[in-house]
């Protein structure tokens, strides 16, 4: 009897596993719940666009946080930027700057509705701008806030559709933080308070908030009454999937339509062998290296000829073809890529010329290889290590011995983001890589790299400082851009920072369920969501 | 018995306080969390404000006192990376881990018990050899490999099961299957060897001489005495499930404590690391007490010795 019971138990356990395994689930995840092809004749938004991303970071729904990526879909910006890099209207359909450069007047578009039906007015704009510029009880952690806050005088609502921002000094690049300012509903926010607002955010963007399951998923629904966009997908669901192979497998099985954070090697494999498509969204990623404290160091990098030699020693073409699998091109400058604000088409990356590199080293007093590994190339764990080793190999061939040291991200950030130019400081005379998304207008980021006040410990040149001031205080947009080009041309010659590659900002999509990307592909994926079409 | 339990609980509490202090010190020795919080444009004033916000501007003894008193109120602090109360993050992750861990534990223990006993009573039979083979495979194959292979087979090739997530019953099959595969072999071998020891003992021989039926000897007398070692192991296994399912949670994208722990350690999010360590320590200590009590229930000798 007992034996039968045991057998029964085993059978039940095995059966329960098998039944669960083979049962059809109601949601039909494996069969791609979008059923996009079947419904292609429908009008209006339908279907769900599913995205697998690496990490939700702050999981913030509040646009005051830079990391609130979803905010780009849920809120409208004060002004925005088109695919050619021109500033265009957002919530403000037009704006003007007073002759003295101290007053910005924004004319608010009429008829914009928040997701709760309230109309968006200049009062909401003032509330949002003040909050973003740290003029309210909330402390903004957004890296763009200091630029707005640093030149804030006061703001005013002239009438329901006119808003003014008064600054302390003329500064044309303020357009950049204005384009990062997203508008939230003043009345709703004040009624429910910050905590509740963050739990149930309301904006006026093309997608509205549905649900956030922390560390798991985020869901939005199309705002069918948006003033600018008519989204094709009714819902957007994003899943946090830290493991790359899991993201790829979810794409393969149709559990998601878009996978983010896929390495180039895998991306090319999946594109060429399995029929997935790559789509460029956002600004390209730039890989550069920086040399802090070049004027105070006793190490060889203090000599510009050594830095030049290190640049000429890098075979950028080879790196782009072999390491980045053809998804990168040589070049790029600190936060600048071809076509962006102030880019001069004549700018080219240094060619691969090991002989010239060795000649420069000889002129600098280093005819032979360095006796010791005097220069440290500080990297953090991950792909940076492999990339640094590739550069190390190029440099070794011309006689520059570099010691690649992998350190903790925190330690690395402490050295790269805090200005310390003492001759014996651990950052001074060494090398730091940076791989990050470029940006259309990089005036402020460049201050950090090339001026004497910059956080990266690299800038220390009176002429560079002077040229930078000329850029930020010029009110004529044409002249300002010209000065900007001159500034960047000059600082590039200082070899504080050397561009290596411009890496394509690709995401991997399933072409059977995702169609054309028709809007805002120069911005973030979340800006672009409203323009993603169903496949034809 | 009651006195014994009270003493064990008091010992556990003292150990827990020691662990909390140790974790507090070790986490701070690993580096300055402000380096993670500051942005490239952070001013000294902003950094000072953030330090004040996270209580990092105070001396270590003050920070420890505040931390202990907050813990007493059930407040684990705020995550430095996510800027959320740690208790909310734990509340979200812990049930998910239990949802996967509990069924895995129950299935693995049930199978281990049945297969272990059957293998011990039918030595060198086909079943026994099968159990031994399964045990070797389970202990030799790397966990991440098994999990990835299961996904490739059942999700990518056969399209029977979802790759990741936890929305429906189907989502449970692969993670639970993987967990069972990890837990089953060791436990099965332990049950088998304990049973073999007991089956060789004098009182079992006596029971056989007395003419007791085999099933009564095995399932009542032998199994009960053979359970001491598996019980200890099961207790620890259950406690470790809370954070031990790291690989399974990452591969199957299960938003539980294991994944939370890994992310927090990588990001040096020390309030979260502290909270998870304390919860795990509490679980281990709690399971120890529970195992001790269960010993006493299962084995009267232990009960009498302790009392």
CSV table of C-alpha atoms in Angstrom, one decimal, chain B:
chain,number,residue,atom,x,y,z
B,1,UNK,CA,12.2,22.2,26.1
B,2,UNK,CA,10.8,25.8,26.5
B,3,UNK,CA,13.9,26.9,28.3
B,4,UNK,CA,16.0,25.4,25.6
B,5,UNK,CA,14.1,27.3,22.9
B,6,UNK,CA,14.3,30.6,24.8
B,7,UNK,CA,18.1,30.2,25.2
B,8,UNK,CA,18.5,29.4,21.5
B,9,UNK,CA,16.5,32.5,20.6
B,10,UNK,CA,18.6,34.7,22.9
B,11,UNK,CA,21.8,33.3,21.4
B,12,UNK,CA,20.5,34.0,17.9
B,13,UNK,CA,19.7,37.6,18.8
B,14,UNK,CA,23.1,38.3,20.2
B,15,UNK,CA,24.7,36.7,17.0
B,16,UNK,CA,22.4,38.9,14.9
B,17,UNK,CA,23.5,42.1,16.6
B,18,UNK,CA,27.1,41.1,16.1
B,19,UNK,CA,26.4,40.4,12.4
B,20,UNK,CA,24.8,43.8,12.0
B,21,UNK,CA,27.7,45.6,13.5
B,22,UNK,CA,30.2,43.6,11.4
B,23,UNK,CA,28.3,44.2,8.2
B,24,UNK,CA,28.1,47.9,9.0
B,25,UNK,CA,31.8,48.2,9.4
B,26,UNK,CA,32.8,46.0,6.4
B,27,UNK,CA,30.5,47.9,4.0
B,28,UNK,CA,32.0,51.2,4.9
B,29,UNK,CA,35.5,49.9,4.6
B,30,UNK,CA,34.8,49.1,1.0
B,31,UNK,CA,34.8,52.7,-0.2
B,32,UNK,CA,33.0,56.0,-0.1
B,33,UNK,CA,29.5,55.7,-1.5
B,34,UNK,CA,29.5,59.5,-2.3
B,35,UNK,CA,31.7,58.7,-5.3
B,36,UNK,CA,28.8,56.9,-6.8
B,37,UNK,CA,26.2,59.5,-5.9
B,38,UNK,CA,28.0,62.6,-7.2
B,39,UNK,CA,27.5,63.6,-10.8
B,40,UNK,CA,30.1,65.3,-13.0
B,41,UNK,CA,28.5,68.6,-12.2
B,42,UNK,CA,28.0,68.2,-8.4
B,43,UNK,CA,29.2,71.1,-6.4
B,44,UNK,CA,30.7,70.7,-2.9
B,45,UNK,CA,27.5,72.2,-1.5
B,46,UNK,CA,25.4,69.6,-3.2
B,47,UNK,CA,27.7,66.8,-2.0
B,48,UNK,CA,27.4,68.1,1.5
B,49,UNK,CA,23.6,68.2,1.2
B,50,UNK,CA,23.5,64.6,-0.1
B,51,UNK,CA,25.8,63.5,2.7
B,52,UNK,CA,23.4,65.0,5.2
B,53,UNK,CA,20.5,63.4,3.4
B,54,UNK,CA,22.0,59.9,3.6
B,55,UNK,CA,23.4,60.5,7.1
B,56,UNK,CA,27.0,60.1,5.9
B,57,UNK,CA,28.1,63.4,7.4
B,58,UNK,CA,28.0,61.9,10.9
B,59,UNK,CA,30.7,59.9,12.7
B,60,UNK,CA,30.7,56.1,12.3
B,61,UNK,CA,29.4,55.5,15.9
B,62,UNK,CA,26.6,58.0,15.3
B,63,UNK,CA,25.8,56.3,12.0
B,64,UNK,CA,25.7,52.9,13.7
B,65,UNK,CA,23.5,54.1,16.5
B,66,UNK,CA,21.1,55.7,14.0
B,67,UNK,CA,21.1,52.6,11.9
B,68,UNK,CA,20.4,50.3,14.8
B,69,UNK,CA,17.6,52.4,16.1
B,70,UNK,CA,16.1,52.7,12.6
B,71,UNK,CA,16.3,48.9,12.3
B,72,UNK,CA,14.4,48.6,15.5
B,73,UNK,CA,11.6,50.6,13.9
B,74,UNK,CA,11.8,48.4,10.8
B,75,UNK,CA,13.5,51.1,8.7
B,76,UNK,CA,16.4,49.8,6.6
B,77,UNK,CA,17.2,53.2,5.2
B,78,UNK,CA,17.1,54.5,1.6
B,79,UNK,CA,18.8,53.0,-1.4
B,80,UNK,CA,21.6,55.2,-2.6
B,81,UNK,CA,21.2,54.1,-6.2
B,82,UNK,CA,17.4,53.7,-6.5
B,83,UNK,CA,16.6,56.4,-4.0
B,84,UNK,CA,13.8,54.3,-2.6
B,85,UNK,CA,13.2,53.0,0.9
B,86,UNK,CA,15.1,49.7,1.1
B,87,UNK,CA,12.2,48.1,2.9
B,88,UNK,CA,10.0,48.7,-0.1
B,89,UNK,CA,12.6,47.0,-2.4
B,90,UNK,CA,12.8,44.1,0.0
B,91,UNK,CA,9.0,43.9,0.2
B,92,UNK,CA,8.9,43.7,-3.6
B,93,UNK,CA,11.7,41.2,-4.0
B,94,UNK,CA,11.2,38.8,-1.1
B,95,UNK,CA,7.8,37.5,-2.1
B,96,UNK,CA,9.1,36.8,-5.6
B,97,UNK,CA,12.0,34.7,-4.2
B,98,UNK,CA,9.6,32.8,-2.0
B,99,UNK,CA,7.2,32.2,-4.9
B,100,UNK,CA,10.0,30.4,-6.7
B,101,UNK,CA,11.9,29.0,-3.7
B,102,UNK,CA,9.0,27.4,-1.8
B,103,UNK,CA,7.7,25.2,-4.6
B,104,UNK,CA,11.2,24.3,-5.6
B,105,UNK,CA,12.0,23.4,-2.0
B,106,UNK,CA,8.9,21.3,-1.5
B,107,UNK,CA,9.3,19.4,-4.8
B,108,UNK,CA,13.0,18.9,-4.3
B,109,UNK,CA,12.6,17.6,-0.7
B,110,UNK,CA,9.7,15.4,-1.6
B,111,UNK,CA,11.5,13.8,-4.5
B,112,UNK,CA,14.8,13.5,-2.5
B,113,UNK,CA,13.0,11.7,0.3
B,114,UNK,CA,11.2,9.3,-1.9
B,115,UNK,CA,14.1,8.6,-4.3
B,116,UNK,CA,16.7,8.5,-1.5
B,117,UNK,CA,14.7,6.0,0.5
B,118,UNK,CA,13.9,3.8,-2.5
B,119,UNK,CA,17.6,3.9,-3.6
B,120,UNK,CA,18.7,2.9,-0.1
B,121,UNK,CA,16.3,0.0,0.1
B,122,UNK,CA,17.0,-1.3,-3.3
B,123,UNK,CA,20.8,-1.0,-3.4
B,124,UNK,CA,22.5,-1.5,-6.8
B,125,UNK,CA,19.2,-1.8,-8.5
B,126,UNK,CA,18.4,0.2,-11.7
B,127,UNK,CA,16.7,2.9,-9.6
B,128,UNK,CA,19.7,3.2,-7.2
B,129,UNK,CA,22.1,3.6,-10.1
B,130,UNK,CA,19.8,6.1,-11.7
B,131,UNK,CA,19.7,8.1,-8.5
B,132,UNK,CA,23.5,8.0,-8.2
B,133,UNK,CA,23.9,9.1,-11.8
B,134,UNK,CA,21.4,12.0,-11.3
B,135,UNK,CA,23.3,12.9,-8.1
B,136,UNK,CA,26.6,13.1,-10.0
B,137,UNK,CA,25.2,15.1,-12.9
B,138,UNK,CA,23.4,17.5,-10.5
B,139,UNK,CA,26.5,18.2,-8.6
B,140,UNK,CA,28.9,18.3,-11.5
B,141,UNK,CA,27.0,20.4,-14.1
B,142,UNK,CA,27.4,24.2,-13.6
B,143,UNK,CA,24.1,25.8,-12.6
B,144,UNK,CA,24.2,28.6,-15.2
B,145,UNK,CA,24.9,26.0,-17.9
B,146,UNK,CA,21.9,23.9,-17.0
B,147,UNK,CA,19.7,27.0,-16.8
B,148,UNK,CA,20.8,28.3,-20.2
B,149,UNK,CA,20.4,24.8,-21.8
B,150,UNK,CA,16.9,24.5,-20.4
B,151,UNK,CA,16.0,27.9,-21.9
B,152,UNK,CA,17.5,27.0,-25.3
B,153,UNK,CA,15.7,23.7,-25.4
B,154,UNK,CA,12.3,24.4,-23.9
B,155,UNK,CA,11.9,28.1,-24.9
B,156,UNK,CA,14.0,28.8,-28.0
B,157,UNK,CA,13.8,25.4,-29.8
B,158,UNK,CA,10.5,23.9,-28.7
B,159,UNK,CA,8.8,27.2,-27.9
B,160,UNK,CA,6.9,25.5,-25.0
B,161,UNK,CA,7.9,27.8,-22.2
B,162,UNK,CA,8.7,31.5,-21.8
B,163,UNK,CA,12.3,32.6,-21.5
B,164,UNK,CA,11.9,34.9,-18.6
B,165,UNK,CA,9.5,36.8,-16.3
B,166,UNK,CA,7.0,35.6,-13.8
B,167,UNK,CA,3.5,36.4,-15.1
B,168,UNK,CA,1.9,33.0,-15.5
B,169,UNK,CA,2.3,29.4,-14.3
B,170,UNK,CA,4.3,28.6,-17.3
B,171,UNK,CA,6.9,31.1,-16.2
B,172,UNK,CA,7.5,29.0,-13.1
B,173,UNK,CA,8.4,25.7,-14.8
B,174,UNK,CA,12.0,26.4,-15.9
B,175,UNK,CA,13.2,28.4,-12.8
B,176,UNK,CA,11.6,25.9,-10.5
B,177,UNK,CA,12.9,23.0,-12.6
B,178,UNK,CA,16.4,24.5,-12.4
B,179,UNK,CA,16.2,25.0,-8.7
B,180,UNK,CA,15.0,21.5,-8.1
B,181,UNK,CA,17.9,20.2,-10.3
B,182,UNK,CA,20.3,22.1,-8.0
B,183,UNK,CA,18.8,21.0,-4.7
B,184,UNK,CA,17.7,17.4,-5.4
B,185,UNK,CA,21.0,15.5,-6.0
B,186,UNK,CA,22.7,16.5,-2.7
B,187,UNK,CA,19.7,15.9,-0.6
B,188,UNK,CA,18.9,12.6,-2.4
B,189,UNK,CA,22.4,11.3,-1.7
B,190,UNK,CA,22.2,12.5,1.9
B,191,UNK,CA,18.8,10.7,2.5
B,192,UNK,CA,20.2,7.6,0.8
B,193,UNK,CA,23.4,7.4,2.9
B,194,UNK,CA,21.6,8.2,6.1
B,195,UNK,CA,19.1,5.5,5.4
B,196,UNK,CA,21.8,3.0,4.6
B,197,UNK,CA,23.4,3.7,8.0
B,198,UNK,CA,20.2,3.3,9.8
B,199,UNK,CA,19.1,0.2,8.0
B,200,UNK,CA,22.4,-1.5,9.2
B,201,UNK,CA,21.7,-0.7,12.8
B,202,UNK,CA,20.8,-3.2,15.5
B,203,UNK,CA,17.3,-1.9,16.3
B,204,UNK,CA,16.3,-2.3,12.6
B,205,UNK,CA,17.6,-5.9,12.7
B,206,UNK,CA,15.6,-6.4,15.8
B,207,UNK,CA,12.5,-5.0,14.2
B,208,UNK,CA,13.0,-7.4,11.3
B,209,UNK,CA,13.5,-10.4,13.7
B,210,UNK,CA,10.2,-9.4,15.4
B,211,UNK,CA,8.5,-9.7,12.1
B,212,UNK,CA,7.5,-6.1,11.5
B,213,UNK,CA,6.5,-5.5,7.9
B,214,UNK,CA,9.2,-3.9,5.7
B,215,UNK,CA,7.2,-0.7,4.9
B,216,UNK,CA,6.7,0.0,8.6
B,217,UNK,CA,10.4,-0.6,9.3
B,218,UNK,CA,11.5,1.7,6.5
B,219,UNK,CA,9.0,4.5,6.6
B,220,UNK,CA,8.3,4.7,10.3
B,221,UNK,CA,11.4,3.5,12.2
B,222,UNK,CA,14.3,3.9,9.8
B,223,UNK,CA,13.3,7.1,8.0
B,224,UNK,CA,12.5,8.9,11.2
B,225,UNK,CA,16.0,8.3,12.6
B,226,UNK,CA,17.7,8.9,9.2
B,227,UNK,CA,16.2,12.4,9.0
B,228,UNK,CA,18.5,14.2,11.4
B,229,UNK,CA,21.3,14.9,8.8
B,230,UNK,CA,18.9,15.8,5.9
B,231,UNK,CA,16.9,18.0,8.2
B,232,UNK,CA,20.0,20.1,9.1
B,233,UNK,CA,20.9,20.3,5.4
B,234,UNK,CA,17.3,21.2,4.4
B,235,UNK,CA,17.2,24.0,7.0
B,236,UNK,CA,20.3,25.6,5.7
B,237,UNK,CA,19.2,25.0,2.1
B,238,UNK,CA,15.9,26.8,2.8
B,239,UNK,CA,17.7,29.8,4.4
B,240,UNK,CA,20.1,30.0,1.5
B,241,UNK,CA,17.2,30.0,-1.0
B,242,UNK,CA,16.5,33.6,0.0
B,243,UNK,CA,19.6,34.8,-1.7
B,244,UNK,CA,21.0,31.6,-3.1
B,245,UNK,CA,19.0,31.6,-6.2
B,246,UNK,CA,21.2,34.2,-7.8
B,247,UNK,CA,22.0,32.4,-11.0
B,248,UNK,CA,18.4,31.2,-11.5
B,249,UNK,CA,17.0,34.7,-10.8
B,250,UNK,CA,19.4,36.4,-13.2
B,251,UNK,CA,19.0,33.9,-16.1
B,252,UNK,CA,15.3,33.7,-15.8
B,253,UNK,CA,15.0,37.4,-15.0
B,254,UNK,CA,13.2,36.7,-11.8
B,255,UNK,CA,13.0,40.0,-9.7
B,256,UNK,CA,13.9,38.4,-6.4
B,257,UNK,CA,16.4,38.8,-3.6
B,258,UNK,CA,19.3,37.1,-5.4
B,259,UNK,CA,19.2,39.5,-8.3
B,260,UNK,CA,18.7,42.4,-5.9
B,261,UNK,CA,21.7,41.3,-3.9
B,262,UNK,CA,24.0,41.1,-6.9
B,263,UNK,CA,22.9,44.5,-8.3
B,264,UNK,CA,23.3,46.1,-4.9
B,265,UNK,CA,26.8,44.7,-4.4
B,266,UNK,CA,27.9,45.7,-7.9
B,267,UNK,CA,26.6,49.3,-7.4
B,268,UNK,CA,27.9,49.4,-3.8
B,269,UNK,CA,24.4,50.3,-2.6
B,270,UNK,CA,25.3,49.7,1.0
B,271,UNK,CA,21.9,50.2,2.6
B,272,UNK,CA,20.5,47.4,0.4
B,273,UNK,CA,23.6,45.2,1.0
B,274,UNK,CA,23.2,45.6,4.7
B,275,UNK,CA,19.5,44.9,4.7
B,276,UNK,CA,19.9,41.7,2.6
B,277,UNK,CA,22.8,40.5,4.8
B,278,UNK,CA,20.7,41.0,7.9
B,279,UNK,CA,17.7,39.3,6.4
B,280,UNK,CA,19.8,36.3,5.3
B,281,UNK,CA,21.5,36.2,8.7
B,282,UNK,CA,18.1,36.2,10.4
B,283,UNK,CA,16.9,33.5,8.1
B,284,UNK,CA,19.9,31.3,8.8
B,285,UNK,CA,19.6,31.8,12.6
B,286,UNK,CA,15.9,31.3,12.5
B,287,UNK,CA,16.3,28.1,10.5
B,288,UNK,CA,18.9,26.9,12.9
B,289,UNK,CA,16.5,27.3,15.8
B,290,UNK,CA,13.7,25.6,13.8
B,291,UNK,CA,16.0,22.7,12.9
B,292,UNK,CA,17.0,22.3,16.5
B,293,UNK,CA,13.4,22.2,17.6
B,294,UNK,CA,12.6,19.7,14.8
B,295,UNK,CA,15.5,17.5,15.9
B,296,UNK,CA,13.9,17.3,19.3
B,297,UNK,CA,10.5,16.4,17.8
B,298,UNK,CA,12.0,13.8,15.4
B,299,UNK,CA,14.4,12.2,17.8
B,300,UNK,CA,13.3,11.7,21.4
B,301,UNK,CA,16.9,11.1,22.5
B,302,UNK,CA,17.7,14.7,21.7
B,303,UNK,CA,14.6,16.0,23.4
B,304,UNK,CA,15.5,14.2,26.6
B,305,UNK,CA,19.1,15.3,26.5
B,306,UNK,CA,18.2,18.9,26.0
B,307,UNK,CA,15.5,18.9,28.6
